[in-house]
Amino acid sequence: MGVKNLWDVLESCKKILPLQHLQNKRLCIDLSCWMVQLQNVNKSHCAIQDKVYLRSLFHRLRALIALNCSLIFVTDGSIPAIKLATYRQRLKSGIEVTQDETNSTKACSLRRNMGSAFSRMIKEAKALGLALGIPCLDGIEEAEAQCALLNSESLCDGCFTSDSDVFLFGARTVYRDICLGKGGHVVCYEMADIEKKLGFGRNSLITLALLLGSDYSEGIHGLGPESACQIVKSVGDNNVLQRIASEGLSFAKKAKNSKKRTQPNSLHPEFNVNGREENIDEPNQFLQVIDAYLKPKCHSADSDVVYRVLVQLPFQRVTLQQICAQFFAWPPEKTDEYILPKIAEGDLRRFANLRRTSSELGVRPPPDKIPVKCPVSGIVKRRKAQGRECFEVLWEGLDGLETSIVPVDLIDSACPEKIAEFEERRAMGKKQNHQNRNPRTKKSRNRSAAAEVDLRLQTLLLDIESGSSTTSSDSFPSKEMISEEYSTTATAGHPHMVESQQSVTDSNAALPPSDTDPSLAKYEIIDLLSPSPPVRARKVSRFQRVGKQCIELIDSSESETEASPEHVRKARELRLFLASIKDDIS
């Protein structure tokens, strides 16, 4: 609990900070407070049996690991003697608290029941933390007091706890709560803000605990937080404890009487300390409370116990898989899927922090000269996760993980060279694709045209070899069509063939017109390699195309049923010539 209503008093100093604020920080965690928070989310029997609190703890830890936070669990030790009355009352054990138990000079601290259900939950949380490489410091008495000492001695950057009396033990930065997911944040309080905005130092907060009540005292019945704050401010932080040591709380009575004249009924007519009529002028009864806050029983900052927990433990992958299988019924693959990308991201943030620190010190070694190797071996492609620009990256040095998604800003701060390599490789790939796309299309177009021409030429050759005069002239391609097909194909793929084809066209154009019919152009089929022997035309086939000149094809065979040896030789030479043209085209 801490001090009654103290969080309300400190409300104006509360800050909501993004989770990114915690990156690269060393944090102490009051484990009991976290487990109470997570247990209170769902107190049903089913939730406890399914270890919902432990699963929630796992997700908190993996989020902090991804931010490269160095974590330390701190657990409660024995119950302070001065707190026994409050502890028994909370347990509602029905045992009457005697006068001797409230007098801490005659009472001793009480060891906690390690067999209770809550103690078993703490053991499970510690085992989970150890598998993740998180050390645990078992406090002598109060865990928040041990966290405060580590924070005040600058052995950690802040502490997680919901007990407000952590400020009374000397903490400087306190994170009261954490929220994960999109828009995740932490609730933070800084002692510097409390001193600046409210004018309350550590001494003033201890005095508020005496007036309002805390784990160590019940306070003054009938005194509210606003009136208590005004009383403390009227005395001042530097003098308030000295006043209590010399006068007890009689200064509060004087402030009450002076206020009573201006604001009647603001306080009860009589002070009631700890619920009983007692002499508030006696300072000794409050000195023990003050000493409990100023001198708590903790491991000293230079002790071996503290030194050991400041060393981060190794990650135990197999042990974690076994714990998750036992408590959550997860297969090893699911456990790896949850935790390995977060560990890799934490390693990358550690590398980025090293480079940034070196740069601030004026040391800027090239990437290959940095003592710590970058965990990212390369960038695969751009991705977008939850509306955020990311990269899918390749990892090295982490068993079980090949790729994962990482924010762009993290890659830019850790290894901008990888981004430059990725962009250069991407630009070269685009250039090659652009160069290869057009030739491939052009080549396929040339092949298609060549195949069509080849089909027509094969038909022509068959008709020539057979010497058939009964074949329909419509099946023969015209000279203009053959010339046009070859010209198109040669121009597209082989420009050096244009000249030879043009010569064939010119030689055909020089033939004389027919003597018998001037309206018809008479052409003779000849060998393109050598002059053909004189042949006697036996039969002529004609066909007419609309809008074009009629062309007369001459059958050069001696008869309709057979061909001369000379004709066969010429046809074979024509085939060889056409085959060479096809080879050049393809």
Coordinates of C-alpha atoms in Angstrom, one line a residue:
M1 CA 0.0 0.0 0.0
G2 CA 2.6 2.6 1.1
V3 CA 1.3 5.9 2.3
K4 CA -2.5 6.6 2.4
N5 CA -3.6 8.9 -0.4
L6 CA 0.0 9.7 -1.4
W7 CA -0.6 8.8 -5.1
D8 CA -3.5 11.4 -5.1
V9 CA -1.1 14.0 -3.6
L10 CA 1.4 13.2 -6.4
E11 CA -1.1 13.2 -9.2
S12 CA 0.1 16.5 -10.7
C13 CA 3.6 15.0 -11.1
K14 CA 2.5 11.9 -13.0
K15 CA 3.9 11.5 -16.5
I16 CA 2.7 9.1 -19.2
L17 CA 5.7 8.1 -21.3
P18 CA 6.0 5.8 -24.3
L19 CA 7.6 2.4 -23.8
Q20 CA 10.5 3.6 -25.9
H21 CA 11.5 5.7 -22.9
L22 CA 12.7 2.5 -21.2
Q23 CA 15.1 1.3 -23.8
N24 CA 18.7 0.6 -22.7
K25 CA 17.8 1.2 -19.0
R26 CA 18.5 -0.9 -16.0
L27 CA 15.3 -1.4 -14.0
C28 CA 14.5 -3.0 -10.7
I29 CA 11.1 -4.7 -10.4
D30 CA 9.2 -5.1 -7.1
L31 CA 8.1 -8.6 -8.1
S32 CA 5.4 -8.9 -5.4
C33 CA 3.7 -5.7 -6.7
W34 CA 3.7 -7.0 -10.2
M35 CA 2.3 -10.3 -9.3
V36 CA -0.5 -8.7 -7.2
Q37 CA -1.3 -6.5 -10.2
L38 CA -1.4 -9.4 -12.6
Q39 CA -3.4 -11.6 -10.3
N40 CA -6.0 -8.9 -9.7
V41 CA -6.8 -8.7 -13.4
N42 CA -8.6 -12.0 -13.1
K43 CA -9.0 -13.7 -9.8
S44 CA -11.2 -16.6 -11.0
H45 CA -10.1 -20.1 -10.3
C46 CA -9.8 -20.9 -14.0
A47 CA -7.4 -17.9 -14.5
I48 CA -5.2 -19.0 -11.6
Q49 CA -5.2 -22.6 -12.8
D50 CA -4.3 -21.6 -16.3
K51 CA -1.4 -19.4 -15.0
V52 CA -2.8 -16.3 -16.7
Y53 CA -0.8 -14.1 -14.3
L54 CA 2.4 -15.9 -15.3
R55 CA 1.6 -15.6 -19.0
S56 CA 1.0 -11.9 -18.6
L57 CA 4.3 -11.6 -16.8
F58 CA 6.0 -13.3 -19.7
H59 CA 4.7 -10.8 -22.2
R60 CA 5.7 -7.9 -20.0
L61 CA 9.2 -9.2 -19.8
R62 CA 9.6 -9.9 -23.5
A63 CA 8.5 -6.4 -24.3
L64 CA 11.2 -5.0 -22.0
I65 CA 13.8 -7.4 -23.3
A66 CA 13.1 -6.1 -26.9
L67 CA 13.9 -2.6 -25.6
N68 CA 17.3 -3.9 -24.3
C69 CA 16.3 -3.3 -20.6
S70 CA 18.5 -4.9 -18.0
L71 CA 16.1 -6.2 -15.4
I72 CA 16.5 -7.2 -11.8
F73 CA 13.7 -8.9 -9.8
V74 CA 13.6 -7.9 -6.1
T75 CA 11.5 -9.9 -3.7
D76 CA 10.4 -9.3 -0.1
G77 CA 12.2 -10.7 2.8
S78 CA 11.0 -10.9 6.4
I79 CA 8.2 -8.7 7.5
P80 CA 9.5 -5.7 9.5
A81 CA 8.5 -5.7 13.2
I82 CA 7.0 -2.3 12.9
K83 CA 4.7 -3.6 10.2
L84 CA 3.4 -6.7 11.9
A85 CA 0.2 -5.1 13.1
T86 CA -0.6 -3.9 9.6
Y87 CA 0.3 -7.3 8.1
R88 CA -2.0 -9.2 10.4
Q89 CA -4.8 -6.9 9.8
R90 CA -4.4 -7.4 6.0
L91 CA -4.5 -11.1 6.4
K92 CA -7.6 -10.8 8.5
S93 CA -6.4 -13.8 10.5
G94 CA -8.7 -13.0 13.4
I95 CA -5.7 -12.9 15.7
E96 CA -5.9 -9.9 18.0
V97 CA -3.0 -7.6 17.8
T98 CA -1.6 -7.1 21.3
Q99 CA 0.1 -4.0 22.6
D100 CA 3.4 -5.8 22.6
E101 CA 3.1 -6.5 18.9
T102 CA 2.5 -2.9 18.1
N103 CA 5.6 -1.9 20.1
S104 CA 8.4 -2.7 17.6
T105 CA 11.1 -2.5 20.3
K106 CA 9.8 -5.8 21.8
A107 CA 8.9 -7.5 18.5
C108 CA 11.1 -9.1 15.8
S109 CA 10.7 -9.3 12.1
L110 CA 8.6 -12.3 10.9
R111 CA 9.6 -14.7 8.2
R112 CA 7.1 -15.1 5.5
N113 CA 5.2 -18.2 4.8
M114 CA 7.0 -19.7 1.9
G115 CA 4.4 -22.4 1.4
S116 CA 1.5 -20.0 0.7
A117 CA -0.1 -19.8 -2.7
F118 CA 1.3 -16.3 -3.3
S119 CA 4.8 -17.5 -2.4
R120 CA 4.4 -20.3 -5.0
M121 CA 3.5 -17.7 -7.5
I122 CA 6.7 -15.8 -6.7
K123 CA 8.7 -18.9 -7.2
E124 CA 7.2 -19.5 -10.6
A125 CA 7.9 -15.9 -11.6
K126 CA 11.5 -16.2 -10.4
A127 CA 12.0 -19.4 -12.4
L128 CA 10.6 -17.8 -15.5
G129 CA 12.9 -14.8 -15.0
L130 CA 16.0 -16.9 -14.6
A131 CA 15.3 -18.7 -17.9
L132 CA 15.1 -15.3 -19.6
G133 CA 18.4 -14.3 -18.0
I134 CA 16.9 -12.0 -15.3
P135 CA 18.6 -12.2 -11.9
C136 CA 16.7 -12.0 -8.6
L137 CA 17.7 -10.2 -5.4
D138 CA 16.0 -11.5 -2.3
G139 CA 15.5 -8.5 0.0
I140 CA 16.2 -8.6 3.7
E141 CA 12.8 -7.0 4.5
E142 CA 10.9 -4.6 2.2
A143 CA 11.5 -5.1 -1.6
E144 CA 10.6 -1.5 -2.4
A145 CA 13.2 -0.3 0.1
Q146 CA 15.9 -2.4 -1.7
C147 CA 14.7 -1.0 -5.0
A148 CA 14.9 2.5 -3.7
L149 CA 18.5 2.0 -2.4
L150 CA 19.7 0.6 -5.8
N151 CA 18.0 3.6 -7.5
S152 CA 19.4 6.2 -5.1
E153 CA 22.9 4.7 -5.5
S154 CA 22.5 5.0 -9.3
L155 CA 22.8 1.2 -9.7
C156 CA 19.5 1.2 -11.7
D157 CA 17.7 3.9 -13.7
G158 CA 14.4 3.4 -12.1
C159 CA 12.2 0.9 -10.2
F160 CA 8.8 -0.6 -10.9
T161 CA 6.5 -0.7 -7.9
S162 CA 3.0 0.4 -6.8
D163 CA 4.0 1.0 -3.2
S164 CA 4.1 4.8 -2.7
D165 CA 6.4 4.6 0.2
V166 CA 9.3 3.8 -2.2
F167 CA 9.9 7.6 -2.3
L168 CA 10.2 7.7 1.5
F169 CA 13.0 5.1 1.2
G170 CA 14.9 7.3 -1.2
A171 CA 13.9 6.4 -4.8
R172 CA 14.3 9.0 -7.5
T173 CA 12.5 7.5 -10.5
V174 CA 9.5 5.3 -10.0
Y175 CA 7.3 3.5 -12.7
R176 CA 4.0 2.7 -11.2
D177 CA 2.4 0.9 -14.1
I178 CA 3.1 -0.4 -17.6
C179 CA 0.7 -0.9 -20.6
L180 CA 1.7 -3.0 -23.6
G181 CA 0.4 -3.2 -27.1
K182 CA -0.2 -0.4 -29.6
G183 CA 0.3 2.9 -27.9
G184 CA 2.1 1.2 -25.0
H185 CA 3.3 3.4 -22.2
V186 CA 4.5 3.6 -18.6
V187 CA 3.3 5.8 -15.7
C188 CA 6.3 7.6 -14.3
Y189 CA 7.0 9.8 -11.3
E190 CA 10.2 11.7 -10.7
M191 CA 11.3 12.9 -7.3
A192 CA 12.7 16.0 -9.0
D193 CA 9.2 16.9 -10.2
I194 CA 7.8 16.3 -6.8
E195 CA 10.3 18.7 -5.3
K196 CA 9.8 21.3 -7.9
K197 CA 6.1 21.3 -8.3
L198 CA 5.0 20.4 -4.8
G199 CA 7.9 21.5 -2.7
F200 CA 8.1 18.0 -1.0
G201 CA 11.4 16.4 -0.3
R202 CA 12.0 13.0 1.3
N203 CA 11.5 14.5 4.8
S204 CA 8.2 16.0 3.9
L205 CA 6.9 12.7 2.5
I206 CA 7.9 10.9 5.7
T207 CA 5.9 13.5 7.7
L208 CA 2.9 13.0 5.4
A209 CA 3.2 9.3 6.2
L210 CA 3.0 10.1 9.9
L211 CA 0.0 12.4 9.4
L212 CA -2.0 10.3 6.8
G213 CA -1.0 6.8 7.9
S214 CA 1.1 4.2 6.2
D215 CA 2.3 0.6 6.6
Y216 CA 4.1 1.6 9.7
S217 CA 1.6 3.9 11.4
E218 CA -2.1 4.6 11.3
G219 CA -1.8 8.3 11.1
I220 CA -4.1 11.0 12.6
H221 CA -7.7 10.2 12.3
G222 CA -9.7 12.9 10.7
L223 CA -6.8 14.6 8.9
G224 CA -7.2 14.7 5.2
P225 CA -4.4 14.9 2.5
E226 CA -5.1 18.5 1.7
S227 CA -4.8 19.7 5.3
A228 CA -1.7 17.5 5.9
C229 CA 0.0 19.0 2.8
Q230 CA -0.6 22.5 4.1
I231 CA 0.7 21.6 7.5
V232 CA 3.9 20.2 6.1
K233 CA 4.5 23.1 3.7
S234 CA 4.1 25.5 6.6
V235 CA 7.1 24.0 8.3
G236 CA 9.3 23.2 5.3
D237 CA 11.2 20.1 4.2
N238 CA 14.5 21.0 6.0
N239 CA 13.0 21.5 9.5
V240 CA 10.0 19.2 9.6
L241 CA 11.7 16.1 11.0
Q242 CA 13.6 18.1 13.6
R243 CA 10.3 19.5 14.7
I244 CA 8.8 16.1 15.1
A245 CA 11.9 14.8 16.9
S246 CA 11.6 17.7 19.5
E247 CA 7.8 18.3 19.6
G248 CA 6.2 15.2 18.3
L249 CA 3.1 16.2 16.2
S250 CA 2.2 19.1 18.4
F251 CA 3.2 21.4 15.6
A252 CA 0.3 19.9 13.6
K253 CA -2.0 20.7 16.5
K254 CA -0.9 24.3 16.5
A255 CA -1.4 24.5 12.8
K256 CA -4.8 23.0 13.3
N257 CA -5.8 25.5 15.9
S258 CA -4.7 28.5 13.8
K259 CA -6.6 27.1 10.8
K260 CA -9.6 26.4 13.0
R261 CA -10.2 30.0 13.6
T262 CA -10.4 30.7 9.9
Q263 CA -12.0 27.4 8.8
P264 CA -14.1 26.0 11.6
N265 CA -14.7 22.2 11.6
S266 CA -11.9 21.6 9.1
L267 CA -10.5 19.0 11.5
H268 CA -11.9 17.0 14.3
P269 CA -11.7 18.7 17.7
E270 CA -9.3 16.2 19.0
F271 CA -6.4 14.3 17.4
N272 CA -6.6 10.6 17.6
V273 CA -3.3 8.9 16.8
N274 CA -3.4 5.2 15.8
G275 CA -7.1 5.1 16.6
R276 CA -6.4 5.6 20.4
E277 CA -6.1 8.5 22.7
E278 CA -2.4 9.2 23.0
N279 CA -0.1 12.0 23.8
I280 CA 0.9 13.6 20.4
D281 CA 3.5 15.6 22.2
E282 CA 5.7 12.5 22.8
P283 CA 8.2 12.3 20.0
N284 CA 9.7 8.8 20.8
Q285 CA 6.7 7.0 19.3
F286 CA 7.4 8.6 15.9
L287 CA 11.1 8.3 15.8
Q288 CA 11.0 4.6 15.1
V289 CA 8.8 5.2 12.0
I290 CA 11.3 7.9 10.8
D291 CA 14.2 5.5 11.3
A292 CA 12.4 2.7 9.4
Y293 CA 12.2 5.0 6.4
L294 CA 15.6 6.6 6.6
K295 CA 17.5 3.4 7.6
P296 CA 15.7 0.4 6.1
K297 CA 17.3 -3.1 6.3
C298 CA 18.7 -3.7 2.9
H299 CA 21.7 -5.2 1.1
S300 CA 24.3 -2.4 0.8
A301 CA 25.2 -1.2 -2.6
D302 CA 28.8 -2.5 -2.3
S303 CA 27.8 -6.0 -1.1
D304 CA 28.6 -9.2 -3.0
V305 CA 24.9 -10.0 -3.3
V306 CA 24.2 -6.7 -5.1
Y307 CA 27.3 -7.1 -7.3
R308 CA 26.1 -10.6 -8.4
V309 CA 22.7 -9.4 -9.6
L310 CA 24.2 -6.6 -11.6
V311 CA 25.6 -9.1 -13.9
Q312 CA 23.1 -10.2 -16.6
L313 CA 22.6 -13.9 -16.7
P314 CA 22.6 -15.9 -20.0
F315 CA 19.4 -16.8 -21.8
Q316 CA 18.4 -20.4 -21.3
R317 CA 16.4 -21.4 -24.3
V318 CA 15.8 -25.1 -23.4
T319 CA 14.8 -24.2 -19.9
L320 CA 12.4 -21.6 -21.1
Q321 CA 10.8 -24.1 -23.5
Q322 CA 10.3 -26.5 -20.7
I323 CA 8.7 -23.9 -18.4
C324 CA 6.3 -22.7 -21.1
A325 CA 5.4 -26.3 -22.0
Q326 CA 4.7 -27.0 -18.3
F327 CA 2.7 -23.9 -17.5
F328 CA 1.2 -22.8 -20.8
A329 CA 1.2 -26.1 -22.8
W330 CA 3.2 -24.4 -25.6
P331 CA 5.3 -26.4 -28.1
P332 CA 9.0 -25.3 -28.3
E333 CA 8.3 -23.6 -31.7
K334 CA 5.7 -21.3 -30.2
T335 CA 8.0 -20.3 -27.4
D336 CA 10.8 -19.5 -29.9
E337 CA 8.4 -17.5 -32.0
Y338 CA 7.5 -15.4 -29.0
I339 CA 10.9 -14.7 -27.5
L340 CA 13.7 -15.1 -30.1
P341 CA 12.7 -12.0 -32.2
K342 CA 12.6 -9.9 -29.0
I343 CA 16.0 -11.1 -27.9
A344 CA 17.4 -10.3 -31.3
E345 CA 15.8 -6.9 -31.3
G346 CA 17.3 -6.2 -27.8
D347 CA 20.7 -7.2 -29.1
L348 CA 20.4 -4.8 -32.0
R349 CA 19.4 -2.0 -29.7
R350 CA 22.4 -2.8 -27.5
F351 CA 24.6 -2.5 -30.7
A352 CA 22.9 0.8 -31.6
N353 CA 23.5 2.1 -28.1
L354 CA 27.2 1.2 -28.4
R355 CA 27.6 3.0 -31.7
R356 CA 25.8 6.1 -30.4
T357 CA 27.9 6.2 -27.2
S358 CA 31.1 5.8 -29.2
S359 CA 30.0 8.6 -31.5
E360 CA 29.3 10.9 -28.6
L361 CA 32.8 10.3 -27.3
G362 CA 34.2 11.2 -30.7
V363 CA 35.1 7.6 -31.7
R364 CA 33.6 6.6 -35.0
P365 CA 35.3 3.3 -36.2
P366 CA 34.2 1.8 -39.5
P367 CA 31.6 -1.0 -39.2
D368 CA 34.2 -3.8 -39.6
K369 CA 36.3 -2.4 -36.8
I370 CA 33.6 -2.3 -34.1
P371 CA 34.5 -4.8 -31.4
V372 CA 30.9 -6.0 -31.2
K373 CA 29.6 -7.6 -34.4
C374 CA 26.3 -6.3 -35.7
P375 CA 23.6 -9.1 -35.3
V376 CA 22.0 -8.1 -38.6
S377 CA 23.6 -9.8 -41.6
G378 CA 21.3 -8.2 -44.2
I379 CA 17.9 -6.8 -45.2
V380 CA 15.5 -9.0 -47.1
K381 CA 12.7 -6.5 -48.0
R382 CA 10.5 -3.7 -46.7
R383 CA 7.5 -4.6 -44.6
K384 CA 4.8 -2.7 -42.7
A385 CA 3.7 -3.9 -39.3
Q386 CA 0.8 -2.2 -37.4
G387 CA 1.1 0.8 -39.7
R388 CA 4.8 1.2 -39.0
E389 CA 7.6 1.1 -41.6
C390 CA 9.8 -2.0 -41.0
F391 CA 12.4 -4.2 -42.6
E392 CA 12.5 -7.9 -42.7
V393 CA 16.1 -8.7 -41.7
L394 CA 18.4 -11.7 -41.6
W395 CA 20.0 -12.5 -38.2
E396 CA 23.2 -14.3 -37.4
G397 CA 24.5 -15.6 -34.1
L398 CA 21.1 -16.5 -32.7
D399 CA 20.2 -20.1 -32.8
G400 CA 16.7 -20.9 -34.0
L401 CA 16.0 -17.5 -35.6
E402 CA 16.7 -16.6 -39.3
T403 CA 14.5 -13.6 -40.0
S404 CA 12.1 -11.2 -38.2
I405 CA 10.6 -7.8 -38.7
V406 CA 12.4 -4.7 -37.2
P407 CA 11.4 -1.0 -37.2
V408 CA 13.2 1.1 -39.8
D409 CA 14.4 3.7 -37.3
L410 CA 16.1 1.0 -35.3
I411 CA 18.0 -0.3 -38.4
D412 CA 18.9 3.3 -39.3
S413 CA 20.4 4.0 -35.9
A414 CA 22.2 0.6 -35.5
C415 CA 23.5 -0.2 -39.0
P416 CA 22.7 2.4 -41.7
E417 CA 25.2 0.7 -44.0
K418 CA 22.8 -2.3 -44.3
I419 CA 20.1 0.1 -45.6
A420 CA 22.5 1.5 -48.2
E421 CA 23.5 -2.0 -49.3
F422 CA 19.8 -3.0 -49.6
E423 CA 18.8 0.1 -51.6
E424 CA 21.8 -0.3 -53.9
R425 CA 21.0 -4.0 -54.5
R426 CA 17.4 -3.1 -55.1
A427 CA 18.3 -0.4 -57.6
M428 CA 20.5 -2.8 -59.5
G429 CA 17.8 -5.4 -59.6
K430 CA 15.3 -3.0 -61.1
K431 CA 17.9 -2.0 -63.7
Q432 CA 18.5 -5.5 -64.8
N433 CA 14.9 -6.3 -64.9
H434 CA 14.3 -3.3 -67.2
Q435 CA 17.2 -4.3 -69.5
N436 CA 16.0 -8.0 -69.8
R437 CA 12.3 -7.3 -70.2
N438 CA 12.4 -5.7 -73.8
P439 CA 14.9 -8.1 -75.5
R440 CA 12.9 -11.1 -74.2
T441 CA 9.7 -9.7 -75.7
K442 CA 11.4 -8.8 -78.9
K443 CA 13.0 -12.2 -79.3
S444 CA 9.7 -14.0 -78.7
R445 CA 8.0 -11.7 -81.4
N446 CA 10.8 -12.6 -83.9
R447 CA 10.4 -16.3 -83.2
S448 CA 6.6 -16.1 -83.8
A449 CA 7.1 -14.3 -87.1
A450 CA 9.8 -16.8 -88.2
A451 CA 7.6 -19.7 -87.4
E452 CA 4.8 -18.3 -89.5
V453 CA 7.1 -17.7 -92.4
D454 CA 8.6 -21.1 -92.1
L455 CA 5.2 -22.8 -92.3
R456 CA 4.4 -21.0 -95.5
L457 CA 7.8 -21.8 -97.0
Q458 CA 7.4 -25.5 -96.2
T459 CA 4.1 -25.5 -98.0
L460 CA 5.7 -23.9 -101.1
L461 CA 8.6 -26.4 -101.1
L462 CA 6.3 -29.4 -100.9
D463 CA 4.4 -28.1 -103.9
I464 CA 7.6 -27.4 -105.9
E465 CA 9.0 -30.8 -105.2
S466 CA 5.8 -32.6 -106.1
G467 CA 5.6 -30.6 -109.3
S468 CA 1.8 -30.7 -109.0
S469 CA -0.1 -28.3 -111.2
T470 CA -3.4 -29.3 -109.7
T471 CA -2.6 -27.6 -106.4
S472 CA -4.8 -24.7 -105.8
S473 CA -3.0 -21.4 -106.4
D474 CA -4.7 -20.0 -103.3
S475 CA -2.5 -22.1 -101.1
F476 CA 0.6 -20.5 -102.4
P477 CA 1.8 -17.3 -100.7
S478 CA 2.3 -14.4 -103.0
K479 CA 5.8 -13.0 -103.7
E480 CA 4.8 -9.8 -101.9
M481 CA 3.7 -11.7 -98.8
I482 CA 7.0 -13.7 -98.7
S483 CA 9.0 -10.6 -99.2
E484 CA 7.1 -8.7 -96.6
E485 CA 7.4 -11.5 -94.0
Y486 CA 11.1 -11.9 -94.5
S487 CA 11.7 -8.2 -94.5
T488 CA 9.8 -7.7 -91.2
T489 CA 11.6 -10.6 -89.5
A490 CA 15.1 -9.6 -90.8
T491 CA 14.6 -6.0 -89.9
A492 CA 13.5 -6.9 -86.3
G493 CA 16.2 -9.5 -85.5
H494 CA 18.9 -9.4 -88.2
P495 CA 19.3 -6.0 -90.0
H496 CA 22.1 -7.5 -92.2
M497 CA 19.6 -9.5 -94.2
V498 CA 17.7 -6.5 -95.5
E499 CA 20.1 -6.0 -98.3
S500 CA 19.9 -9.5 -99.7
Q501 CA 16.2 -9.6 -99.6
Q502 CA 16.0 -6.2 -101.3
S503 CA 18.1 -7.6 -104.1
V504 CA 15.7 -10.5 -104.6
T505 CA 12.8 -8.1 -104.8
D506 CA 14.6 -5.8 -107.3
S507 CA 15.6 -8.7 -109.6
N508 CA 12.0 -9.9 -109.7
A509 CA 10.8 -6.4 -110.5
A510 CA 13.1 -6.4 -113.6
L511 CA 11.3 -9.2 -115.3
P512 CA 9.6 -8.2 -118.6
P513 CA 5.8 -8.2 -118.8
S514 CA 3.9 -10.9 -120.6
D515 CA 3.7 -10.6 -124.4
T516 CA 0.3 -12.1 -124.7
D517 CA -1.4 -10.2 -122.0
P518 CA 0.0 -6.8 -121.2
S519 CA -2.2 -6.4 -118.3
L520 CA -0.5 -9.3 -116.5
A521 CA 3.0 -9.3 -115.0
K522 CA 4.7 -12.6 -115.9
Y523 CA 7.3 -13.9 -113.4
E524 CA 9.5 -17.0 -113.6
I525 CA 10.5 -18.8 -110.5
I526 CA 14.3 -19.1 -110.5
D527 CA 17.1 -20.3 -108.3
L528 CA 18.4 -17.5 -106.0
L529 CA 22.0 -18.8 -106.0
S530 CA 22.7 -19.5 -109.6
P531 CA 21.0 -19.0 -113.0
S532 CA 18.4 -21.7 -113.7
P533 CA 18.5 -23.7 -116.9
P534 CA 16.0 -22.8 -119.6
V535 CA 12.8 -24.6 -119.0
R536 CA 9.6 -24.9 -121.0
A537 CA 6.6 -23.6 -119.2
R538 CA 3.9 -26.3 -119.3
K539 CA 1.2 -24.9 -117.2
V540 CA 0.4 -21.6 -115.5
S541 CA -1.7 -21.0 -112.4
R542 CA -3.2 -17.7 -111.7
F543 CA -4.8 -16.1 -108.7
Q544 CA -6.1 -12.6 -108.1
R545 CA -6.2 -10.6 -104.9
V546 CA -8.5 -7.7 -104.4
G547 CA -6.9 -4.4 -105.1
K548 CA -3.5 -6.0 -106.0
Q549 CA -1.9 -6.9 -109.3
C550 CA -2.5 -10.5 -110.6
I551 CA 0.7 -12.6 -110.4
E552 CA 1.3 -15.6 -112.6
L553 CA 3.2 -18.6 -111.1
I554 CA 4.9 -20.9 -113.5
D555 CA 5.2 -24.6 -112.9
S556 CA 8.8 -25.5 -113.8
S557 CA 8.3 -29.2 -113.8
E558 CA 8.5 -31.2 -117.1
S559 CA 5.2 -33.0 -116.3
E560 CA 2.4 -33.1 -113.8
T561 CA 3.5 -36.4 -112.2
E562 CA 7.3 -36.2 -112.1
A563 CA 10.2 -33.8 -111.7
S564 CA 13.5 -33.8 -113.6
P565 CA 16.9 -34.4 -111.7
E566 CA 17.8 -30.8 -112.3
H567 CA 14.5 -29.6 -110.8
V568 CA 15.2 -31.8 -107.7
R569 CA 18.7 -30.3 -107.4
K570 CA 17.4 -26.8 -107.6
A571 CA 14.7 -27.4 -105.1
R572 CA 17.2 -28.9 -102.7
E573 CA 19.4 -25.8 -103.1
L574 CA 16.4 -23.6 -102.4
R575 CA 15.7 -25.5 -99.3
L576 CA 19.2 -25.0 -98.0
F577 CA 19.0 -21.3 -98.7
L578 CA 15.7 -21.0 -96.9
A579 CA 17.1 -23.0 -94.0
S580 CA 20.1 -20.6 -93.7
I581 CA 17.7 -17.7 -93.6
K582 CA 15.7 -19.4 -90.8
D583 CA 18.9 -19.9 -88.8
D584 CA 19.8 -16.3 -89.1
I585 CA 16.3 -15.2 -88.1
S586 CA 16.2 -17.4 -85.0

